[in-house]
Amino acid sequence: MTTLVFVHGWSVTNTSTYGQLPRQLQQQAAAAGMSLTLADIWLSEYVSFDDAVTMADLVRAFDHALRDLHLLDASIACITHSTGGPVVREWLRAQRDKPGTHSTIKLSHLVMLAPANYGSALAQLGKGTLGKLKSWWNGVEPGQRILDWLALGSDASLSLNLDYIHGADPTSVGQYLFVLTGDRPDRAFYDHLNSYTGEDGSDGVVRIAAANLNARHAVLASGGKAATVDTLALNLQRGPRCAFKLIAGASHSGDAHGIMASAAPATVDAILRCLQVRSAAAYAALCTAFEQENDARDADKVELEPAGPFAPRVHIHDPRSLLIVRLSDEAGEPLPDAGFLLTAGAQASPDLMPDGFLVDRQANAKTRATSLYLNYSLLAGDARVADPRNSRKTLRAAVASHRPYGARVQPADLAGLVHHALAQSAAADDLFNMLGAHQTTVLDVVLPRHVHEGVFRLTRDLAPHDFHNPVPGPLIS
């Protein structure tokens, strides 16, 4: 098979991070009749903990390193971990957009393990705080420039992901992308000062939805101006289908449960299934198989975490959704002070949203994009969850859906020569349709600008006339 290049994650300082995965892959590939020798495997070493290093620097250096391989067939396959996934995806975009400065080496397979495709909630905490999380950083403080890329809702990560959502299907050019991610944190690495390290719906570092490339771009834009409340209509774009699999029991890092370092049989088997894909039809079949396996995992979603002499802690692993909201107006002006609320029911009331639907809310300090981490099961409505120790006991009663869901926006400037009005999504649009289980949706809310006569007037009165305090006239249509 083609040359296999491993690309590690962020703030790694030793190739021991790859664990036994390269050797296990070699052995299992031989057993499966695949030609893979040690000479075919290259382990990456790149620096991400220097504040001067940017994502563009990593892409440039990666491209340079590939040129030194002197490949016989000018093609490679990549297995990445964590930030390594976005690094290679940024390289693919640069290779496409800047063919004169980047190599023509073809990437056939990109198998991403726990990729931070949409970033990580941990990145917003700051460099100093993350440097203390030795379970993730191994004592090395992360570089600030890469940290900025990884913050949820960063302009750089959204640029890459929106390019993917609106771009061509990679399979059309014989390129196959895969995402494999763990379904729970390693509880041994839980940091009591930082609940994100034990967050359900994540692997302890990256949320499942933030890893998944099956994503959507939703736009709520003007469906008609009004004097008091503007109506916003929904437009929705789905990205190309991507093979996505949950690895049960795997976490982000660590020798015991880490999706890469532990080299668990389930992970090795899934990687080999990915590397064996050779056609668009085979890729589609694997996508379907992975979806069915994920459904089976979601049906068995109760985890009982041992707690010593006490009763075990109960975790209900509901599918989550990540909603990244950006507020602006039709001129592209950001609206950082506008309020955004989700509503439910025919009454379109925020008070009718299901209890517990909002797991977390985080604003990006630089872009002002807000990431809402939502419990997809509670929004959709869910059946009773039984106690696996005694099926007659109920851990959670059945939850009814509160659809249709909508949105309401309250700008800070409701009056003036130029202002914005209250806005709400159209009654005919159920915003639940823009969400997906274990998936991310980027939502751009675009408000109309209300411009009144008085911003610019013409007069035939030649006598001096003061207009330092103009009176707004009618709205300009």
CSV table of C-alpha atoms in Angstrom, one decimal:
chain,number,residue,atom,x,y,z
A,1,MET,CA,0.0,0.0,0.0
A,2,THR,CA,1.0,3.7,-0.1
A,3,THR,CA,3.4,5.3,2.4
A,4,LEU,CA,1.7,5.9,5.7
A,5,VAL,CA,2.5,9.1,7.6
A,6,PHE,CA,1.5,9.6,11.3
A,7,VAL,CA,0.9,13.2,12.4
A,8,HIS,CA,0.6,13.7,16.2
A,9,GLY,CA,-1.4,16.2,18.1
A,10,TRP,CA,-0.6,19.5,19.9
A,11,SER,CA,2.3,20.1,22.4
A,12,VAL,CA,3.8,16.6,21.9
A,13,THR,CA,7.5,16.4,22.5
A,14,ASN,CA,8.2,12.6,22.0
A,15,THR,CA,7.3,10.1,19.4
A,16,SER,CA,6.3,7.7,22.2
A,17,THR,CA,2.9,9.5,21.8
A,18,TYR,CA,2.1,7.1,19.0
A,19,GLY,CA,2.3,4.1,21.4
A,20,GLN,CA,2.0,0.7,19.9
A,21,LEU,CA,-0.3,1.8,17.1
A,22,PRO,CA,2.2,1.8,14.2
A,23,ARG,CA,3.4,-1.7,15.1
A,24,GLN,CA,-0.1,-3.0,15.7
A,25,LEU,CA,-1.2,-1.7,12.4
A,26,GLN,CA,1.7,-3.3,10.7
A,27,GLN,CA,1.0,-6.7,12.3
A,28,GLN,CA,-2.8,-6.6,11.7
A,29,ALA,CA,-2.4,-5.3,8.1
A,30,ALA,CA,-0.2,-8.3,7.4
A,31,ALA,CA,-2.8,-10.6,8.9
A,32,ALA,CA,-5.4,-9.0,6.7
A,33,GLY,CA,-3.3,-9.4,3.6
A,34,MET,CA,-2.3,-5.8,3.3
A,35,SER,CA,1.3,-4.9,2.3
A,36,LEU,CA,2.6,-2.6,5.0
A,37,THR,CA,6.2,-2.7,6.2
A,38,LEU,CA,8.1,-0.6,8.7
A,39,ALA,CA,9.8,1.2,5.8
A,40,ASP,CA,6.3,2.5,4.8
A,41,ILE,CA,5.7,4.2,8.1
A,42,TRP,CA,6.9,7.7,9.0
A,43,LEU,CA,6.4,9.4,12.3
A,44,SER,CA,6.0,13.1,12.4
A,45,GLU,CA,7.7,15.5,14.8
A,46,TYR,CA,6.5,19.0,14.7
A,47,VAL,CA,6.6,21.9,17.2
A,48,SER,CA,3.3,23.4,18.3
A,49,PHE,CA,4.4,24.8,21.8
A,50,ASP,CA,6.3,27.8,20.5
A,51,ASP,CA,4.2,31.0,20.5
A,52,ALA,CA,5.8,32.1,17.2
A,53,VAL,CA,4.4,29.1,15.3
A,54,THR,CA,1.2,29.5,13.4
A,55,MET,CA,-1.0,27.0,11.6
A,56,ALA,CA,0.3,28.3,8.3
A,57,ASP,CA,3.9,27.7,9.5
A,58,LEU,CA,3.0,24.1,10.3
A,59,VAL,CA,1.4,23.6,6.9
A,60,ARG,CA,4.4,25.0,5.1
A,61,ALA,CA,6.8,22.9,7.2
A,62,PHE,CA,4.7,19.8,6.7
A,63,ASP,CA,4.7,20.3,2.9
A,64,HIS,CA,8.5,20.7,3.0
A,65,ALA,CA,8.9,17.5,5.1
A,66,LEU,CA,6.9,15.5,2.6
A,67,ARG,CA,9.1,16.6,-0.3
A,68,ASP,CA,12.0,14.8,1.5
A,69,LEU,CA,10.3,11.4,1.4
A,70,HIS,CA,11.2,10.9,-2.3
A,71,LEU,CA,8.0,8.9,-2.8
A,72,LEU,CA,7.9,6.4,-5.6
A,73,ASP,CA,4.2,6.9,-6.4
A,74,ALA,CA,3.9,10.5,-5.1
A,75,SER,CA,1.1,9.6,-2.8
A,76,ILE,CA,0.6,9.1,0.9
A,77,ALA,CA,-2.0,8.1,3.5
A,78,CYS,CA,-2.1,9.9,6.9
A,79,ILE,CA,-3.2,8.9,10.3
A,80,THR,CA,-3.5,11.9,12.6
A,81,HIS,CA,-4.3,12.5,16.2
A,82,SER,CA,-6.0,15.6,17.7
A,83,THR,CA,-4.7,18.8,16.2
A,84,GLY,CA,-2.9,16.8,13.6
A,85,GLY,CA,-6.2,16.4,11.8
A,86,PRO,CA,-6.7,20.2,11.2
A,87,VAL,CA,-3.0,20.5,10.3
A,88,VAL,CA,-3.4,18.1,7.4
A,89,ARG,CA,-6.7,19.5,6.3
A,90,GLU,CA,-5.2,23.0,6.2
A,91,TRP,CA,-2.4,21.5,4.1
A,92,LEU,CA,-5.0,20.0,1.7
A,93,ARG,CA,-6.6,23.4,1.3
A,94,ALA,CA,-3.3,25.2,0.7
A,95,GLN,CA,-2.3,22.5,-1.8
A,96,ARG,CA,-5.5,23.2,-3.7
A,97,ASP,CA,-5.5,27.0,-3.5
A,98,LYS,CA,-1.7,27.5,-3.9
A,99,PRO,CA,-0.6,24.9,-6.4
A,100,GLY,CA,2.5,26.9,-7.4
A,101,THR,CA,4.0,26.8,-3.9
A,102,HIS,CA,2.9,23.4,-2.5
A,103,SER,CA,3.8,19.9,-3.5
A,104,THR,CA,1.7,17.8,-5.8
A,105,ILE,CA,1.9,14.8,-3.5
A,106,LYS,CA,-1.6,13.1,-3.4
A,107,LEU,CA,-3.2,12.2,-0.1
A,108,SER,CA,-5.4,9.2,-0.7
A,109,HIS,CA,-6.6,8.5,2.9
A,110,LEU,CA,-6.9,10.7,5.9
A,111,VAL,CA,-7.8,8.8,9.1
A,112,MET,CA,-8.3,11.3,11.9
A,113,LEU,CA,-8.3,10.1,15.5
A,114,ALA,CA,-10.0,12.4,17.9
A,115,PRO,CA,-9.5,15.4,15.6
A,116,ALA,CA,-10.2,18.9,17.0
A,117,ASN,CA,-11.8,19.9,13.7
A,118,TYR,CA,-14.0,22.5,15.3
A,119,GLY,CA,-11.7,23.1,18.2
A,120,SER,CA,-11.9,22.3,21.9
A,121,ALA,CA,-13.7,24.0,24.8
A,122,LEU,CA,-10.4,23.7,26.7
A,123,ALA,CA,-8.6,26.0,24.3
A,124,GLN,CA,-10.5,29.1,25.6
A,125,LEU,CA,-9.1,28.6,29.1
A,126,GLY,CA,-5.8,30.1,28.3
A,127,LYS,CA,-2.2,29.0,27.9
A,128,GLY,CA,-1.3,29.1,31.6
A,129,THR,CA,-4.3,27.0,32.7
A,130,LEU,CA,-3.8,24.4,30.0
A,131,GLY,CA,-0.1,24.1,30.9
A,132,LYS,CA,-1.2,22.7,34.2
A,133,LEU,CA,-3.3,19.9,32.6
A,134,LYS,CA,-0.5,17.4,32.4
A,135,SER,CA,-2.8,14.6,31.3
A,136,TRP,CA,-3.2,16.6,28.0
A,137,TRP,CA,0.0,18.6,27.6
A,138,ASN,CA,2.5,16.4,29.4
A,139,GLY,CA,3.9,19.5,31.2
A,140,VAL,CA,4.5,21.5,28.1
A,141,GLU,CA,2.6,24.8,27.7
A,142,PRO,CA,0.9,25.1,24.4
A,143,GLY,CA,1.8,27.7,21.8
A,144,GLN,CA,-0.6,30.7,21.8
A,145,ARG,CA,-1.1,31.0,18.1
A,146,ILE,CA,-2.2,27.4,17.7
A,147,LEU,CA,-4.3,27.8,20.8
A,148,ASP,CA,-6.1,30.6,19.1
A,149,TRP,CA,-6.9,28.4,16.1
A,150,LEU,CA,-8.3,25.7,18.4
A,151,ALA,CA,-10.7,28.0,20.4
A,152,LEU,CA,-14.3,27.2,19.6
A,153,GLY,CA,-15.7,29.7,17.0
A,154,SER,CA,-12.3,31.0,15.9
A,155,ASP,CA,-12.3,32.6,12.5
A,156,ALA,CA,-9.5,30.3,11.3
A,157,SER,CA,-11.3,27.1,12.2
A,158,LEU,CA,-14.6,28.3,10.8
A,159,SER,CA,-12.9,29.3,7.6
A,160,LEU,CA,-11.6,25.8,7.0
A,161,ASN,CA,-14.8,24.1,8.0
A,162,LEU,CA,-17.1,26.3,6.0
A,163,ASP,CA,-14.8,25.7,3.0
A,164,TYR,CA,-15.3,22.0,3.5
A,165,ILE,CA,-19.1,22.3,4.0
A,166,HIS,CA,-19.5,24.3,0.8
A,167,GLY,CA,-16.8,22.5,-1.2
A,168,ALA,CA,-16.8,19.5,-3.5
A,169,ASP,CA,-17.1,16.0,-2.1
A,170,PRO,CA,-13.5,14.7,-1.6
A,171,THR,CA,-14.4,11.3,-3.0
A,172,SER,CA,-14.9,12.9,-6.4
A,173,VAL,CA,-11.1,13.2,-6.6
A,174,GLY,CA,-10.3,9.9,-5.0
A,175,GLN,CA,-9.7,11.3,-1.6
A,176,TYR,CA,-11.2,9.6,1.5
A,177,LEU,CA,-11.6,11.2,4.9
A,178,PHE,CA,-12.4,9.4,8.1
A,179,VAL,CA,-13.1,10.5,11.7
A,180,LEU,CA,-12.7,8.0,14.6
A,181,THR,CA,-13.2,9.4,18.1
A,182,GLY,CA,-13.6,8.1,21.6
A,183,ASP,CA,-17.0,8.4,23.3
A,184,ARG,CA,-16.0,9.2,26.9
A,185,PRO,CA,-13.2,10.8,29.0
A,186,ASP,CA,-10.7,8.7,30.9
A,187,ARG,CA,-12.0,9.4,34.4
A,188,ALA,CA,-8.5,8.9,35.8
A,189,PHE,CA,-7.5,12.2,34.1
A,190,TYR,CA,-10.4,14.2,35.4
A,191,ASP,CA,-9.2,17.6,36.7
A,192,HIS,CA,-11.4,18.7,39.6
A,193,LEU,CA,-10.8,22.4,38.8
A,194,ASN,CA,-11.9,22.0,35.2
A,195,SER,CA,-15.1,20.1,34.4
A,196,TYR,CA,-14.4,20.1,30.7
A,197,THR,CA,-11.9,17.2,31.3
A,198,GLY,CA,-14.8,15.0,32.4
A,199,GLU,CA,-17.5,16.3,30.1
A,200,ASP,CA,-20.0,13.7,28.8
A,201,GLY,CA,-20.3,13.9,25.0
A,202,SER,CA,-16.5,14.3,24.7
A,203,ASP,CA,-13.3,12.2,25.0
A,204,GLY,CA,-12.1,14.5,27.8
A,205,VAL,CA,-10.5,17.0,25.4
A,206,VAL,CA,-12.5,17.2,22.1
A,207,ARG,CA,-16.3,17.0,22.0
A,208,ILE,CA,-17.6,14.3,19.7
A,209,ALA,CA,-19.6,16.9,17.7
A,210,ALA,CA,-16.5,19.1,17.3
A,211,ALA,CA,-14.5,16.1,15.9
A,212,ASN,CA,-17.2,15.1,13.4
A,213,LEU,CA,-16.9,16.5,9.8
A,214,ASN,CA,-20.6,15.8,9.1
A,215,ALA,CA,-21.7,19.3,9.7
A,216,ARG,CA,-24.1,22.1,8.5
A,217,HIS,CA,-24.0,25.8,7.7
A,218,ALA,CA,-27.3,27.5,8.6
A,219,VAL,CA,-28.1,31.1,7.8
A,220,LEU,CA,-31.0,33.0,9.3
A,221,ALA,CA,-31.5,36.1,7.1
A,222,SER,CA,-34.2,38.6,6.3
A,223,GLY,CA,-37.5,37.2,5.2
A,224,GLY,CA,-39.0,40.7,5.3
A,225,LYS,CA,-38.5,43.9,7.3
A,226,ALA,CA,-41.1,45.2,9.7
A,227,ALA,CA,-41.3,48.3,11.9
A,228,THR,CA,-41.1,46.3,15.1
A,229,VAL,CA,-40.1,42.6,14.5
A,230,ASP,CA,-38.1,41.3,11.5
A,231,THR,CA,-38.7,37.8,10.3
A,232,LEU,CA,-35.6,35.6,9.6
A,233,ALA,CA,-35.8,32.8,7.1
A,234,LEU,CA,-33.7,29.6,7.4
A,235,ASN,CA,-31.3,28.5,4.7
A,236,LEU,CA,-29.4,25.3,5.3
A,237,GLN,CA,-26.3,23.7,3.6
A,238,ARG,CA,-25.0,20.2,4.5
A,239,GLY,CA,-21.4,19.3,4.0
A,240,PRO,CA,-20.2,16.2,2.1
A,241,ARG,CA,-20.8,12.9,3.8
A,242,CYS,CA,-17.9,11.8,6.0
A,243,ALA,CA,-17.2,8.4,7.4
A,244,PHE,CA,-17.5,8.8,11.2
A,245,LYS,CA,-17.2,6.2,13.9
A,246,LEU,CA,-17.4,6.3,17.7
A,247,ILE,CA,-14.8,4.0,19.4
A,248,ALA,CA,-16.6,2.8,22.5
A,249,GLY,CA,-14.6,3.3,25.7
A,250,ALA,CA,-11.8,5.2,24.1
A,251,SER,CA,-10.7,8.6,25.4
A,252,HIS,CA,-8.5,11.3,24.0
A,253,SER,CA,-5.1,10.4,25.4
A,254,GLY,CA,-3.4,8.0,27.9
A,255,ASP,CA,-1.9,4.6,27.6
A,256,ALA,CA,-4.9,2.8,29.1
A,257,HIS,CA,-7.8,4.2,27.1
A,258,GLY,CA,-6.3,6.8,24.7
A,259,ILE,CA,-7.5,6.3,21.1
A,260,MET,CA,-4.0,6.3,19.7
A,261,ALA,CA,-1.6,5.3,22.5
A,262,SER,CA,-3.6,2.3,23.7
A,263,ALA,CA,-3.8,0.8,20.2
A,264,ALA,CA,-7.0,-1.0,21.2
A,265,PRO,CA,-8.2,-3.7,18.8
A,266,ALA,CA,-11.4,-1.7,18.0
A,267,THR,CA,-9.3,1.3,16.9
A,268,VAL,CA,-6.8,-0.8,14.9
A,269,ASP,CA,-9.7,-2.7,13.2
A,270,ALA,CA,-11.5,0.6,12.3
A,271,ILE,CA,-8.3,2.1,10.9
A,272,LEU,CA,-7.7,-0.9,8.7
A,273,ARG,CA,-11.3,-0.8,7.4
A,274,CYS,CA,-10.7,2.8,6.4
A,275,LEU,CA,-7.4,2.1,4.7
A,276,GLN,CA,-9.0,-0.7,2.6
A,277,VAL,CA,-11.4,1.7,0.9
A,278,ARG,CA,-10.6,2.1,-2.8
A,279,SER,CA,-13.7,3.5,-4.4
A,280,ALA,CA,-16.6,6.0,-3.8
A,281,ALA,CA,-19.0,3.0,-3.5
A,282,ALA,CA,-16.9,1.3,-0.9
A,283,TYR,CA,-16.6,4.6,1.0
A,284,ALA,CA,-20.3,5.1,1.0
A,285,ALA,CA,-20.8,1.5,2.3
A,286,LEU,CA,-18.4,2.1,5.2
A,287,CYS,CA,-20.2,5.4,6.0
A,288,THR,CA,-23.4,3.5,6.3
A,289,ALA,CA,-21.8,0.7,8.4
A,290,PHE,CA,-20.3,3.2,10.8
A,291,GLU,CA,-23.6,5.0,11.2
A,292,GLN,CA,-25.3,1.7,12.1
A,293,GLU,CA,-22.6,0.9,14.6
A,294,ASN,CA,-22.9,4.4,16.1
A,295,ASP,CA,-26.7,3.9,16.5
A,296,ALA,CA,-26.0,0.7,18.4
A,297,ARG,CA,-23.6,2.5,20.7
A,298,ASP,CA,-26.2,5.3,21.3
A,299,ALA,CA,-28.8,2.8,22.2
A,300,ASP,CA,-26.5,1.5,25.0
A,301,LYS,CA,-25.7,4.9,26.5
A,302,VAL,CA,-25.6,4.4,30.3
A,303,GLU,CA,-22.2,4.3,31.9
A,304,LEU,CA,-21.8,3.4,35.6
A,305,GLU,CA,-18.5,5.0,36.8
A,306,PRO,CA,-17.1,3.2,39.9
A,307,ALA,CA,-16.8,5.5,42.9
A,308,GLY,CA,-15.0,3.3,45.5
A,309,PRO,CA,-17.2,2.4,48.4
A,310,PHE,CA,-20.0,4.6,47.2
A,311,ALA,CA,-22.7,4.0,44.6
A,312,PRO,CA,-21.4,4.4,41.1
A,313,ARG,CA,-21.8,7.7,39.3
A,314,VAL,CA,-24.4,7.5,36.5
A,315,HIS,CA,-23.6,9.0,33.1
A,316,ILE,CA,-26.2,9.0,30.4
A,317,HIS,CA,-24.3,9.5,27.1
A,318,ASP,CA,-26.9,11.4,25.1
A,319,PRO,CA,-25.9,12.5,21.6
A,320,ARG,CA,-25.0,16.2,21.7
A,321,SER,CA,-25.0,19.0,19.1
A,322,LEU,CA,-22.6,21.9,18.9
A,323,LEU,CA,-24.2,25.1,17.6
A,324,ILE,CA,-21.7,28.0,16.8
A,325,VAL,CA,-23.6,31.2,16.5
A,326,ARG,CA,-22.4,34.4,14.8
A,327,LEU,CA,-24.5,37.6,14.9
A,328,SER,CA,-24.1,40.3,12.3
A,329,ASP,CA,-26.1,42.5,10.0
A,330,GLU,CA,-26.5,42.6,6.3
A,331,ALA,CA,-23.5,45.0,6.0
A,332,GLY,CA,-21.3,42.5,7.7
A,333,GLU,CA,-21.1,44.5,11.0
A,334,PRO,CA,-20.9,42.3,14.0
A,335,LEU,CA,-23.5,42.6,16.7
A,336,PRO,CA,-21.7,41.6,19.9
A,337,ASP,CA,-24.2,43.1,22.3
A,338,ALA,CA,-27.3,41.5,20.7
A,339,GLY,CA,-29.1,38.9,22.7
A,340,PHE,CA,-29.8,35.4,21.2
A,341,LEU,CA,-32.4,33.1,22.6
A,342,LEU,CA,-33.8,29.7,21.4
A,343,THR,CA,-37.5,29.3,21.7
A,344,ALA,CA,-39.9,26.3,21.7
A,345,GLY,CA,-43.5,25.5,20.9
A,346,ALA,CA,-46.1,27.3,18.9
A,347,GLN,CA,-45.8,30.2,21.3
A,348,ALA,CA,-42.1,30.6,20.4
A,349,SER,CA,-41.2,31.0,24.1
A,350,PRO,CA,-37.7,30.6,25.6
A,351,ASP,CA,-39.5,29.4,28.8
A,352,LEU,CA,-40.7,26.2,26.9
A,353,MET,CA,-37.3,24.9,26.1
A,354,PRO,CA,-36.7,21.4,27.6
A,355,ASP,CA,-35.0,21.3,31.0
A,356,GLY,CA,-31.3,20.5,30.7
A,357,PHE,CA,-31.1,21.2,26.9
A,358,LEU,CA,-28.2,23.6,27.3
A,359,VAL,CA,-25.1,21.8,28.5
A,360,ASP,CA,-22.6,24.6,28.1
A,361,ARG,CA,-22.2,28.1,26.6
A,362,GLN,CA,-18.9,29.6,25.6
A,363,ALA,CA,-18.0,32.8,23.8
A,364,ASN,CA,-14.9,33.2,21.8
A,365,ALA,CA,-13.0,36.1,23.4
A,366,LYS,CA,-11.6,37.3,20.0
A,367,THR,CA,-14.4,36.7,17.5
A,368,ARG,CA,-17.4,36.9,19.8
A,369,ALA,CA,-18.9,33.8,18.2
A,370,THR,CA,-20.9,31.9,20.8
A,371,SER,CA,-20.8,28.1,21.0
A,372,LEU,CA,-23.9,26.4,22.5
A,373,TYR,CA,-23.4,22.8,23.5
A,374,LEU,CA,-26.9,21.2,23.3
A,375,ASN,CA,-28.4,17.9,24.4
A,376,TYR,CA,-29.7,16.6,21.1
A,377,SER,CA,-31.7,13.8,22.8
A,378,LEU,CA,-33.6,16.1,25.0
A,379,LEU,CA,-34.4,18.5,22.2
A,380,ALA,CA,-35.6,15.6,20.0
A,381,GLY,CA,-37.5,13.9,22.8
A,382,ASP,CA,-36.2,10.6,24.2
A,383,ALA,CA,-37.6,7.4,25.6
A,384,ARG,CA,-37.4,6.3,29.2
A,385,VAL,CA,-33.8,5.4,30.2
A,386,ALA,CA,-33.8,2.3,32.3
A,387,ASP,CA,-31.2,1.4,35.0
A,388,PRO,CA,-29.0,-1.4,33.5
A,389,ARG,CA,-28.7,-2.9,37.0
A,390,ASN,CA,-32.5,-3.3,37.2
A,391,SER,CA,-34.6,-2.6,34.1
A,392,ARG,CA,-37.7,-1.9,36.3
A,393,LYS,CA,-35.9,1.2,37.7
A,394,THR,CA,-35.9,4.4,35.8
A,395,LEU,CA,-32.8,6.6,35.5
A,396,ARG,CA,-34.7,9.2,33.5
A,397,ALA,CA,-38.3,9.4,32.5
A,398,ALA,CA,-39.4,9.7,28.9
A,399,VAL,CA,-38.9,13.3,27.6
A,400,ALA,CA,-41.3,14.8,25.2
A,401,SER,CA,-40.1,17.0,22.3
A,402,HIS,CA,-40.9,20.7,22.5
A,403,ARG,CA,-40.7,21.3,18.8
A,404,PRO,CA,-40.9,23.4,16.8
A,405,TYR,CA,-37.8,25.3,17.9
A,406,GLY,CA,-37.1,28.9,16.9
A,407,ALA,CA,-34.8,31.8,17.7
A,408,ARG,CA,-35.2,35.3,18.9
A,409,VAL,CA,-32.7,38.1,18.6
A,410,GLN,CA,-32.8,41.4,20.6
A,411,PRO,CA,-30.3,44.0,19.3
A,412,ALA,CA,-28.9,46.6,21.7
A,413,ASP,CA,-29.8,49.5,19.3
A,414,LEU,CA,-33.6,49.6,18.7
A,415,ALA,CA,-33.8,53.2,17.8
A,416,GLY,CA,-31.8,55.9,15.9
A,417,LEU,CA,-31.1,57.0,12.4
A,418,VAL,CA,-29.6,53.6,11.7
A,419,HIS,CA,-30.6,50.7,14.0
A,420,HIS,CA,-31.7,47.1,14.1
A,421,ALA,CA,-35.1,45.7,15.1
A,422,LEU,CA,-36.2,42.8,17.1
A,423,ALA,CA,-36.0,39.6,15.0
A,424,GLN,CA,-37.3,36.1,15.1
A,425,SER,CA,-37.1,33.0,12.9
A,426,ALA,CA,-40.0,32.3,10.6
A,427,ALA,CA,-42.8,30.3,12.2
A,428,ALA,CA,-42.7,27.8,9.3
A,429,ASP,CA,-39.0,27.0,10.1
A,430,ASP,CA,-38.3,24.4,12.8
A,431,LEU,CA,-34.7,25.0,13.7
A,432,PHE,CA,-34.3,21.5,15.1
A,433,ASN,CA,-33.8,20.5,11.4
A,434,MET,CA,-30.5,22.3,11.3
A,435,LEU,CA,-29.1,20.2,14.1
A,436,GLY,CA,-27.6,16.7,14.0
A,437,ALA,CA,-26.7,14.1,16.6
A,438,HIS,CA,-22.9,14.3,17.4
A,439,GLN,CA,-22.6,17.1,14.8
A,440,THR,CA,-21.8,20.8,14.6
A,441,THR,CA,-23.9,23.5,13.0
A,442,VAL,CA,-22.4,26.9,12.2
A,443,LEU,CA,-25.3,29.4,12.4
A,444,ASP,CA,-25.0,32.9,10.9
A,445,VAL,CA,-27.8,35.2,12.0
A,446,VAL,CA,-27.9,38.2,9.7
A,447,LEU,CA,-30.2,41.1,10.7
A,448,PRO,CA,-31.5,43.8,8.4
A,449,ARG,CA,-30.1,47.4,8.9
A,450,HIS,CA,-32.9,49.9,9.3
A,451,VAL,CA,-31.8,53.2,7.7
A,452,HIS,CA,-34.0,56.3,8.1
A,453,GLU,CA,-34.4,59.4,6.0
A,454,GLY,CA,-32.3,61.9,7.8
A,455,VAL,CA,-29.0,60.2,7.3
A,456,PHE,CA,-28.8,62.1,4.0
A,457,ARG,CA,-31.2,64.9,2.9
A,458,LEU,CA,-31.3,67.4,0.1
A,459,THR,CA,-32.7,70.9,0.6
A,460,ARG,CA,-33.4,73.9,-1.6
A,461,ASP,CA,-33.3,76.2,1.4
A,462,LEU,CA,-30.2,78.3,0.9
A,463,ALA,CA,-30.4,79.9,4.3
A,464,PRO,CA,-28.1,78.5,7.0
A,465,HIS,CA,-29.7,75.5,8.7
A,466,ASP,CA,-28.4,73.5,11.7
A,467,PHE,CA,-28.8,69.7,11.3
A,468,HIS,CA,-26.6,68.5,14.1
A,469,ASN,CA,-29.5,66.8,15.8
A,470,PRO,CA,-31.6,65.4,12.8
A,471,VAL,CA,-35.0,63.9,13.3
A,472,PRO,CA,-35.3,60.4,11.8
A,473,GLY,CA,-37.7,60.3,8.9
A,474,PRO,CA,-39.4,57.2,7.4
A,475,LEU,CA,-37.5,54.0,6.8
A,476,ILE,CA,-35.6,53.8,3.5
A,477,SER,CA,-36.9,50.8,1.7
